[in-house]
Amino acid sequence: NAGVTQTPKFQVLKTGQSMTLQCAQDMNHNSMYWYRQDPGMGLRLIYYSASEGTTDKGEVPNGYNVSRLNKREFSLRLESAAPSQTSVYFCASTLGQGEADTQYFGPGTRLTVL
Amino acid sequence: AQTVTQSQPEMSVQEAETVTLSCTYDTSESDYYLFWYKQPPSRQMILVIRQEAYKQQNATENRFSVNFQKAAKSFSLKISDSQLGDAAMYFCAYRRFYGGATNKLIFGTGTLLAVQP
């Protein structure tokens, strides 16, 4: 049981390049999330998927797209990377059944855009 | 909109001593959840403790306990018998009780805890 896994762990991009961050969970969770963490700002929600087949914007969705490929996988895509997207990205998942929910986080991806 | 504030960017504690990290929040809702997450240098976000707002009893997990003051909208974390492995960034987070489709967490800006040997 690996929990929530993310790939890659580190990435350096040039401005304008594109890439996809991968996330997978093996806990049979329904809901998945992408957050970004910036110094002095805590974690902010980019996109989420309440269930397979649905995705919605969070607080800071501009410049990103997501795909809920199946129940296990939720990817985050940067179509044209900008220096402002330099951050640490976390994927999280939760059962999505209300009261008992606790979010479990992946190890994060450190992205640098030059 | 709900907000979470951690007013202590950095704290330091001697090994084996007790330290309290502060968190305040703002909400108009009466039912909600509060969490403390720990982020060590490995970057992994680890759930430390969770409190349901409808429970008056403060949550406790081994050396970690909270002081939940609902009227004051305060949620502090006490770490007893501090250990070197407690050194980390600590985040306070809020979640609506009826999260709906989101169930999203609202995070504070974090407190970096150093543990001195």
Short mmCIF file of N, CA and C in Angstrom, two decimals, chain B:
data_model
loop_
_atom_site.label_atom_id
_atom_site.label_comp_id
_atom_site.label_asym_id
_atom_site.label_seq_id
_atom_site.Cartn_x
_atom_site.Cartn_y
_atom_site.Cartn_z
N ALA B 1 -15.76 34.06 3.59
CA ALA B 1 -14.79 32.99 3.33
C ALA B 1 -13.99 32.72 4.60
N GLN B 2 -13.61 31.46 4.74
CA GLN B 2 -12.85 31.10 5.92
C GLN B 2 -11.37 31.43 5.75
N THR B 3 -10.74 31.82 6.83
CA THR B 3 -9.30 32.09 6.82
C THR B 3 -8.65 31.44 8.03
N VAL B 4 -7.38 31.12 7.89
CA VAL B 4 -6.60 30.53 8.97
C VAL B 4 -5.33 31.35 9.13
N THR B 5 -5.02 31.71 10.36
CA THR B 5 -3.87 32.57 10.63
C THR B 5 -2.92 31.90 11.63
N GLN B 6 -1.68 31.81 11.24
CA GLN B 6 -0.63 31.36 12.16
C GLN B 6 0.34 32.52 12.31
N SER B 7 0.36 33.11 13.48
CA SER B 7 1.09 34.36 13.68
C SER B 7 2.55 34.17 14.07
N GLN B 8 2.95 32.93 14.25
CA GLN B 8 4.34 32.64 14.64
C GLN B 8 5.08 32.00 13.47
N PRO B 9 5.84 32.74 12.70
CA PRO B 9 6.54 32.14 11.56
C PRO B 9 7.57 31.11 12.00
N GLU B 10 8.20 31.36 13.16
CA GLU B 10 9.23 30.44 13.65
C GLU B 10 9.13 30.31 15.16
N MET B 11 9.42 29.10 15.64
CA MET B 11 9.48 28.85 17.07
C MET B 11 10.68 27.94 17.34
N SER B 12 11.15 27.98 18.59
CA SER B 12 12.25 27.12 18.97
C SER B 12 11.97 26.54 20.35
N VAL B 13 12.38 25.31 20.56
CA VAL B 13 12.15 24.65 21.84
C VAL B 13 13.35 23.76 22.15
N GLN B 14 13.64 23.61 23.42
CA GLN B 14 14.69 22.71 23.85
C GLN B 14 14.14 21.28 23.88
N GLU B 15 14.98 20.36 23.53
CA GLU B 15 14.61 18.95 23.61
C GLU B 15 14.07 18.64 25.00
N ALA B 16 12.97 17.86 25.04
CA ALA B 16 12.30 17.43 26.26
C ALA B 16 11.38 18.50 26.86
N GLU B 17 11.42 19.71 26.33
CA GLU B 17 10.53 20.76 26.82
C GLU B 17 9.21 20.74 26.07
N THR B 18 8.32 21.64 26.49
CA THR B 18 6.98 21.75 25.88
C THR B 18 6.88 23.03 25.09
N VAL B 19 6.23 22.97 23.96
CA VAL B 19 6.03 24.16 23.12
C VAL B 19 4.59 24.19 22.63
N THR B 20 4.08 25.40 22.47
CA THR B 20 2.71 25.58 21.98
C THR B 20 2.72 26.43 20.72
N LEU B 21 2.12 25.93 19.68
CA LEU B 21 2.00 26.64 18.41
C LEU B 21 0.58 27.19 18.30
N SER B 22 0.47 28.43 17.87
CA SER B 22 -0.82 29.11 17.84
C SER B 22 -1.46 29.07 16.47
N CYS B 23 -2.79 29.07 16.48
CA CYS B 23 -3.57 29.12 15.25
C CYS B 23 -4.90 29.77 15.56
N THR B 24 -5.30 30.73 14.77
CA THR B 24 -6.63 31.28 14.87
C THR B 24 -7.29 31.18 13.51
N TYR B 25 -8.60 31.20 13.51
CA TYR B 25 -9.32 31.03 12.25
C TYR B 25 -10.57 31.90 12.29
N ASP B 26 -11.10 32.11 11.14
CA ASP B 26 -12.31 32.91 11.02
C ASP B 26 -13.33 32.14 10.19
N THR B 27 -14.51 31.98 10.73
CA THR B 27 -15.58 31.29 10.02
C THR B 27 -16.91 31.71 10.60
N SER B 28 -17.93 31.65 9.79
CA SER B 28 -19.29 31.92 10.27
C SER B 28 -20.06 30.62 10.51
N GLU B 29 -19.40 29.50 10.25
CA GLU B 29 -20.05 28.22 10.40
C GLU B 29 -19.89 27.71 11.83
N SER B 30 -20.81 26.85 12.24
CA SER B 30 -20.76 26.33 13.60
C SER B 30 -20.15 24.93 13.66
N ASP B 31 -20.19 24.24 12.55
CA ASP B 31 -19.60 22.90 12.51
C ASP B 31 -18.49 22.87 11.47
N TYR B 32 -17.37 22.30 11.86
CA TYR B 32 -16.21 22.26 10.97
C TYR B 32 -15.16 21.35 11.59
N TYR B 33 -14.08 21.15 10.87
CA TYR B 33 -12.95 20.37 11.36
C TYR B 33 -11.70 21.25 11.34
N LEU B 34 -10.83 20.96 12.27
CA LEU B 34 -9.53 21.62 12.32
C LEU B 34 -8.43 20.56 12.37
N PHE B 35 -7.33 20.86 11.74
CA PHE B 35 -6.23 19.89 11.64
C PHE B 35 -4.91 20.59 11.91
N TRP B 36 -3.97 19.80 12.39
CA TRP B 36 -2.56 20.18 12.38
C TRP B 36 -1.82 19.15 11.53
N TYR B 37 -1.08 19.68 10.54
CA TYR B 37 -0.22 18.85 9.70
C TYR B 37 1.23 19.22 9.98
N LYS B 38 2.08 18.21 9.92
CA LYS B 38 3.52 18.39 10.09
C LYS B 38 4.20 18.16 8.74
N GLN B 39 5.13 19.04 8.41
CA GLN B 39 5.90 18.87 7.18
C GLN B 39 7.39 18.89 7.51
N PRO B 40 8.02 17.74 7.64
CA PRO B 40 9.46 17.69 7.91
C PRO B 40 10.24 18.05 6.65
N PRO B 41 11.55 18.10 6.74
CA PRO B 41 12.36 18.45 5.56
C PRO B 41 12.11 17.55 4.35
N SER B 42 11.62 16.36 4.56
CA SER B 42 11.31 15.47 3.44
C SER B 42 10.14 15.99 2.59
N ARG B 43 9.45 17.00 3.07
CA ARG B 43 8.29 17.66 2.42
C ARG B 43 6.98 16.89 2.59
N GLN B 44 7.03 15.68 3.07
CA GLN B 44 5.80 14.91 3.23
C GLN B 44 4.86 15.59 4.21
N MET B 45 3.61 15.73 3.86
CA MET B 45 2.61 16.31 4.77
C MET B 45 2.03 15.18 5.60
N ILE B 46 2.16 15.29 6.91
CA ILE B 46 1.74 14.23 7.82
C ILE B 46 0.69 14.78 8.76
N LEU B 47 -0.44 14.11 8.83
CA LEU B 47 -1.49 14.53 9.76
C LEU B 47 -1.04 14.26 11.19
N VAL B 48 -1.11 15.30 12.02
CA VAL B 48 -0.72 15.17 13.42
C VAL B 48 -1.93 14.92 14.30
N ILE B 49 -2.95 15.75 14.10
CA ILE B 49 -4.10 15.67 14.98
C ILE B 49 -5.28 16.36 14.32
N ARG B 50 -6.47 15.96 14.72
CA ARG B 50 -7.68 16.50 14.13
C ARG B 50 -8.70 16.75 15.23
N GLN B 51 -9.47 17.82 15.06
CA GLN B 51 -10.48 18.20 16.05
C GLN B 51 -11.80 18.47 15.35
N GLU B 52 -12.86 17.87 15.86
CA GLU B 52 -14.19 18.18 15.35
C GLU B 52 -14.76 19.31 16.19
N ALA B 53 -15.30 20.32 15.56
CA ALA B 53 -15.76 21.51 16.28
C ALA B 53 -16.92 21.20 17.21
N TYR B 54 -17.70 20.17 16.93
CA TYR B 54 -18.85 19.87 17.78
C TYR B 54 -18.45 19.10 19.03
N LYS B 55 -17.19 18.70 19.12
CA LYS B 55 -16.71 18.01 20.31
C LYS B 55 -16.03 19.01 21.25
N GLN B 56 -16.47 19.04 22.48
CA GLN B 56 -15.87 19.96 23.44
C GLN B 56 -14.53 19.47 23.95
N GLN B 57 -14.35 18.16 23.95
CA GLN B 57 -13.10 17.60 24.45
C GLN B 57 -11.98 17.85 23.47
N ASN B 58 -10.85 18.30 24.01
CA ASN B 58 -9.69 18.55 23.17
C ASN B 58 -9.06 17.24 22.71
N ALA B 59 -8.68 17.21 21.43
CA ALA B 59 -8.06 16.00 20.89
C ALA B 59 -6.64 15.81 21.41
N THR B 60 -6.25 14.57 21.54
CA THR B 60 -4.91 14.22 22.02
C THR B 60 -4.39 13.03 21.23
N GLU B 61 -3.13 13.11 20.84
CA GLU B 61 -2.45 12.01 20.17
C GLU B 61 -1.04 11.90 20.75
N ASN B 62 -0.90 11.01 21.72
CA ASN B 62 0.40 10.79 22.35
C ASN B 62 0.94 12.11 22.92
N ARG B 63 2.06 12.61 22.42
CA ARG B 63 2.65 13.83 22.98
C ARG B 63 2.01 15.10 22.42
N PHE B 64 1.09 14.96 21.50
CA PHE B 64 0.47 16.11 20.85
C PHE B 64 -0.95 16.30 21.39
N SER B 65 -1.27 17.51 21.73
CA SER B 65 -2.62 17.82 22.18
C SER B 65 -2.98 19.22 21.69
N VAL B 66 -4.29 19.47 21.64
CA VAL B 66 -4.73 20.78 21.20
C VAL B 66 -5.50 21.46 22.31
N ASN B 67 -5.52 22.78 22.22
CA ASN B 67 -6.38 23.61 23.06
C ASN B 67 -7.35 24.31 22.12
N PHE B 68 -8.55 23.77 22.05
CA PHE B 68 -9.57 24.26 21.12
C PHE B 68 -10.52 25.19 21.88
N GLN B 69 -10.50 26.44 21.51
CA GLN B 69 -11.37 27.46 22.11
C GLN B 69 -12.31 27.95 21.02
N LYS B 70 -13.51 27.35 20.97
CA LYS B 70 -14.41 27.63 19.86
C LYS B 70 -14.86 29.08 19.83
N ALA B 71 -15.21 29.62 20.97
CA ALA B 71 -15.71 31.00 21.01
C ALA B 71 -14.63 31.97 20.56
N ALA B 72 -13.41 31.70 20.93
CA ALA B 72 -12.30 32.57 20.56
C ALA B 72 -11.75 32.24 19.19
N LYS B 73 -12.22 31.16 18.58
CA LYS B 73 -11.74 30.69 17.29
C LYS B 73 -10.23 30.50 17.32
N SER B 74 -9.82 29.74 18.32
CA SER B 74 -8.41 29.48 18.53
C SER B 74 -8.17 27.98 18.60
N PHE B 75 -7.05 27.55 18.03
CA PHE B 75 -6.77 26.12 17.93
C PHE B 75 -5.26 25.93 18.04
N SER B 76 -4.75 25.84 19.24
CA SER B 76 -3.29 25.75 19.42
C SER B 76 -2.86 24.30 19.59
N LEU B 77 -1.64 24.04 19.21
CA LEU B 77 -1.05 22.70 19.29
C LEU B 77 0.03 22.70 20.35
N LYS B 78 -0.07 21.79 21.31
CA LYS B 78 0.95 21.64 22.33
C LYS B 78 1.73 20.36 22.07
N ILE B 79 3.04 20.51 22.04
CA ILE B 79 3.93 19.35 21.88
C ILE B 79 4.69 19.18 23.19
N SER B 80 4.48 18.07 23.83
CA SER B 80 5.14 17.78 25.11
C SER B 80 6.37 16.91 24.87
N ASP B 81 7.36 17.06 25.78
CA ASP B 81 8.56 16.22 25.70
C ASP B 81 9.12 16.26 24.27
N SER B 82 9.39 17.45 23.78
CA SER B 82 9.82 17.64 22.39
C SER B 82 11.03 16.78 22.04
N GLN B 83 10.99 16.25 20.85
CA GLN B 83 12.07 15.41 20.35
C GLN B 83 12.66 16.02 19.09
N LEU B 84 13.90 15.64 18.79
CA LEU B 84 14.56 16.20 17.61
C LEU B 84 13.75 15.94 16.34
N GLY B 85 13.05 14.83 16.31
CA GLY B 85 12.24 14.50 15.14
C GLY B 85 10.99 15.34 14.99
N ASP B 86 10.71 16.17 15.99
CA ASP B 86 9.55 17.06 15.89
C ASP B 86 9.87 18.31 15.08
N ALA B 87 11.13 18.52 14.80
CA ALA B 87 11.52 19.70 14.02
C ALA B 87 10.90 19.61 12.63
N ALA B 88 10.12 20.62 12.29
CA ALA B 88 9.37 20.59 11.04
C ALA B 88 8.61 21.90 10.89
N MET B 89 7.98 22.05 9.74
CA MET B 89 6.98 23.11 9.55
C MET B 89 5.63 22.53 9.95
N TYR B 90 4.88 23.29 10.72
CA TYR B 90 3.56 22.85 11.16
C TYR B 90 2.50 23.76 10.56
N PHE B 91 1.50 23.13 9.95
CA PHE B 91 0.41 23.86 9.34
C PHE B 91 -0.90 23.57 10.06
N CYS B 92 -1.62 24.63 10.31
CA CYS B 92 -2.97 24.53 10.81
C CYS B 92 -3.92 24.58 9.61
N ALA B 93 -5.00 23.80 9.63
CA ALA B 93 -5.90 23.78 8.48
C ALA B 93 -7.35 23.65 8.94
N TYR B 94 -8.23 24.20 8.14
CA TYR B 94 -9.68 24.22 8.41
C TYR B 94 -10.39 23.50 7.28
N ARG B 95 -11.46 22.79 7.66
CA ARG B 95 -12.29 22.17 6.63
C ARG B 95 -13.74 22.29 7.04
N ARG B 96 -14.58 22.63 6.11
CA ARG B 96 -16.00 22.74 6.41
C ARG B 96 -16.55 21.37 6.81
N PHE B 97 -17.54 21.35 7.65
CA PHE B 97 -18.16 20.10 8.07
C PHE B 97 -18.86 19.45 6.90
N TYR B 98 -19.67 20.25 6.22
CA TYR B 98 -20.33 19.75 5.02
C TYR B 98 -19.54 20.28 3.84
N GLY B 99 -18.49 19.55 3.51
CA GLY B 99 -17.57 20.04 2.50
C GLY B 99 -18.13 19.99 1.10
N GLY B 100 -19.20 19.25 0.94
CA GLY B 100 -19.77 19.13 -0.39
C GLY B 100 -18.80 18.47 -1.33
N ALA B 101 -18.78 18.96 -2.54
CA ALA B 101 -17.92 18.35 -3.55
C ALA B 101 -16.46 18.67 -3.31
N THR B 102 -16.20 19.69 -2.53
CA THR B 102 -14.82 20.13 -2.39
C THR B 102 -14.08 19.41 -1.27
N ASN B 103 -14.61 19.50 -0.07
CA ASN B 103 -13.88 19.00 1.09
C ASN B 103 -12.48 19.57 1.17
N LYS B 104 -12.30 20.78 0.64
CA LYS B 104 -10.94 21.30 0.57
C LYS B 104 -10.48 21.77 1.94
N LEU B 105 -9.18 21.78 2.10
CA LEU B 105 -8.54 22.29 3.30
C LEU B 105 -8.09 23.72 3.04
N ILE B 106 -8.28 24.56 4.05
CA ILE B 106 -7.76 25.93 4.02
C ILE B 106 -6.62 25.99 5.01
N PHE B 107 -5.45 26.31 4.52
CA PHE B 107 -4.24 26.24 5.33
C PHE B 107 -3.79 27.60 5.83
N GLY B 108 -3.16 27.58 7.00
CA GLY B 108 -2.42 28.74 7.45
C GLY B 108 -1.06 28.76 6.77
N THR B 109 -0.26 29.77 7.11
CA THR B 109 1.03 29.95 6.44
C THR B 109 2.15 29.14 7.06
N GLY B 110 1.89 28.49 8.19
CA GLY B 110 2.87 27.59 8.77
C GLY B 110 3.73 28.22 9.85
N THR B 111 4.20 27.36 10.75
CA THR B 111 5.17 27.73 11.79
C THR B 111 6.33 26.75 11.72
N LEU B 112 7.51 27.29 11.55
CA LEU B 112 8.71 26.45 11.49
C LEU B 112 9.24 26.23 12.90
N LEU B 113 9.21 24.98 13.32
CA LEU B 113 9.66 24.62 14.67
C LEU B 113 11.06 24.03 14.63
N ALA B 114 11.95 24.64 15.41
CA ALA B 114 13.29 24.10 15.59
C ALA B 114 13.39 23.48 16.98
N VAL B 115 14.04 22.34 17.08
CA VAL B 115 14.23 21.67 18.36
C VAL B 115 15.73 21.65 18.66
N GLN B 116 16.10 22.29 19.77
CA GLN B 116 17.52 22.40 20.15
C GLN B 116 17.92 21.25 21.07
N PRO B 117 19.02 20.59 20.76
CA PRO B 117 19.46 19.47 21.63
C PRO B 117 20.00 19.95 22.97
#
